[in-house]
Structure formats: structure tokens, C-alpha cells
Amino acid sequence: MTLGATMDDDRGPVSVLIVDDDANWAQLAARLLNKTEWAFEVVTATDAVEALETVRTDPPDCVVSDFRMPELTGIEFLREVREVHPELPFVIVTSKGDESVASRAIAEGVTDYIPKGYD
């Protein structure tokens, strides 16, 4: 599956769930996705537990999650998501990560790991 669908694509927009306890960052990420040439339907959540319920009841095409959150870390959230949707693309983003965080995320089966602050 590619992470972009054009407006002419029969599949329609790609649904993305952005999870970050910083609502401003989540909204910024949503706006940036919607400025691309691809069609995205973006939903944001500031609580990983709430987002997990969304994944269970109305799974998106992709999850983008912060690494450091109050109730569940991005990796803990990834583990929970993998239990119900093992193949769902899952991207972890963080401003506080390092190689050890990236290594752990990759070992847990993250689709991609992106430091915040990069295009």
C-alpha cells in the first residue's frame, strides 16, 4: 500500500490517525498532510488510549504517533495496535528520540521512525 492517493484514485483519500499529546503539533501535521498533492482524510487524537479505541472500531489506513505521551508511549501504543491490526502502517515521530529509541521502535515493527523537525 502506498501512503498517497490522488483525487482520481478509486480508493479515495488515505485515512491517517495522528496521535500526539500536543494538540498544536497534531493539527500542524494534519495541515501539512492536507497541503500535499495526495488526498488524505486526517483525524487527530491527543490521547493514545482514545486513539486505540478508534483503531479498534474504525481503523485508519495509517497511524502517525508521537513517541512520548503521558499514558502510553508510542512503542506501547504500537504494541497495542499490532495486536488488533498487525499490518497497519505505523509511523513514530519524536523530538526527544535518539538511536536507541529508533532501534526499539524498529525492533517492535514500526513502519517508519521520523524525528520531528524534519520535512
mmCIF file of C-alpha atoms in Angstrom, residues 4-78:
data_model
loop_
_atom_site.group_PDB
_atom_site.id
_atom_site.type_symbol
_atom_site.label_atom_id
_atom_site.label_comp_id
_atom_site.label_asym_id
_atom_site.label_seq_id
_atom_site.Cartn_x
_atom_site.Cartn_y
_atom_site.Cartn_z
ATOM 1 C CA GLY A 4 -0.751 8.617 -1.030
ATOM 2 C CA ALA A 5 -3.837 8.537 -3.161
ATOM 3 C CA THR A 6 -4.616 11.084 -5.800
ATOM 4 C CA MET A 7 -8.043 12.627 -6.145
ATOM 5 C CA ASP A 8 -8.588 10.428 -9.232
ATOM 6 C CA ASP A 9 -7.765 7.256 -7.309
ATOM 7 C CA ASP A 10 -10.790 4.978 -6.940
ATOM 8 C CA ARG A 11 -9.789 4.134 -3.378
ATOM 9 C CA GLY A 12 -10.438 7.665 -2.220
ATOM 10 C CA PRO A 13 -8.370 9.520 0.345
ATOM 11 C CA VAL A 14 -5.927 7.756 2.645
ATOM 12 C CA SER A 15 -7.139 7.956 6.231
ATOM 13 C CA VAL A 16 -4.459 8.918 8.742
ATOM 14 C CA LEU A 17 -4.779 8.978 12.511
ATOM 15 C CA ILE A 18 -2.290 11.394 14.103
ATOM 16 C CA VAL A 19 -1.764 10.833 17.826
ATOM 17 C CA ASP A 20 0.164 13.378 19.884
ATOM 18 C CA ASP A 21 -0.484 14.801 23.337
ATOM 19 C CA ASP A 22 0.476 18.198 21.874
ATOM 20 C CA ALA A 23 -2.720 19.176 20.046
ATOM 21 C CA ASN A 24 -0.936 22.014 18.241
ATOM 22 C CA TRP A 25 1.624 19.648 16.730
ATOM 23 C CA ALA A 26 -1.081 17.164 15.693
ATOM 24 C CA GLN A 27 -3.050 19.933 13.969
ATOM 25 C CA LEU A 28 0.085 21.235 12.249
ATOM 26 C CA ALA A 29 0.897 17.745 10.955
ATOM 27 C CA ALA A 30 -2.682 17.380 9.699
ATOM 28 C CA ARG A 31 -2.473 20.725 7.868
ATOM 29 C CA LEU A 32 0.848 19.760 6.289
ATOM 30 C CA LEU A 33 -0.537 16.446 5.050
ATOM 31 C CA ASN A 34 -3.525 18.202 3.549
ATOM 32 C CA LYS A 35 -1.211 20.565 1.628
ATOM 33 C CA THR A 36 0.375 17.703 -0.309
ATOM 34 C CA GLU A 37 -0.652 16.518 -3.754
ATOM 35 C CA TRP A 38 -2.255 13.411 -2.258
ATOM 36 C CA ALA A 39 -5.718 13.120 -0.786
ATOM 37 C CA PHE A 40 -5.715 12.477 2.950
ATOM 38 C CA GLU A 41 -8.511 12.259 5.469
ATOM 39 C CA VAL A 42 -6.848 13.136 8.771
ATOM 40 C CA VAL A 43 -8.150 12.575 12.286
ATOM 41 C CA THR A 44 -6.177 13.720 15.320
ATOM 42 C CA ALA A 45 -6.171 12.487 18.891
ATOM 43 C CA THR A 46 -4.306 13.746 21.950
ATOM 44 C CA ASP A 47 -4.743 10.560 23.965
ATOM 45 C CA ALA A 48 -3.312 7.177 22.916
ATOM 46 C CA VAL A 49 -5.964 5.241 24.854
ATOM 47 C CA GLU A 50 -8.727 7.112 22.994
ATOM 48 C CA ALA A 51 -6.848 6.614 19.714
ATOM 49 C CA LEU A 52 -6.615 2.875 20.361
ATOM 50 C CA GLU A 53 -10.399 2.728 20.547
ATOM 51 C CA THR A 54 -10.551 4.489 17.168
ATOM 52 C CA VAL A 55 -8.116 1.944 15.714
ATOM 53 C CA ARG A 56 -10.279 -0.888 17.023
ATOM 54 C CA THR A 57 -13.627 0.491 15.828
ATOM 55 C CA ASP A 58 -12.748 2.438 12.674
ATOM 56 C CA PRO A 59 -9.169 1.618 11.673
ATOM 57 C CA PRO A 60 -7.359 4.210 9.580
ATOM 58 C CA ASP A 61 -5.054 3.386 6.672
ATOM 59 C CA CYS A 62 -2.064 4.640 8.687
ATOM 60 C CA VAL A 63 -1.192 5.768 12.222
ATOM 61 C CA VAL A 64 1.311 8.529 12.984
ATOM 62 C CA SER A 65 2.150 8.655 16.684
ATOM 63 C CA ASP A 66 4.354 10.698 18.952
ATOM 64 C CA PHE A 67 6.845 8.676 20.989
ATOM 65 C CA ARG A 68 6.457 10.397 24.375
ATOM 66 C CA MET A 69 2.908 10.611 25.651
ATOM 67 C CA PRO A 70 1.510 10.518 29.195
ATOM 68 C CA GLU A 71 -0.480 7.278 29.257
ATOM 69 C CA LEU A 72 1.195 5.105 26.647
ATOM 70 C CA THR A 73 4.488 5.666 24.868
ATOM 71 C CA GLY A 74 4.472 5.430 21.103
ATOM 72 C CA ILE A 75 6.017 1.965 21.349
ATOM 73 C CA GLU A 76 3.414 0.780 23.876
ATOM 74 C CA PHE A 77 0.712 2.192 21.600
ATOM 75 C CA LEU A 78 2.322 0.397 18.629
#
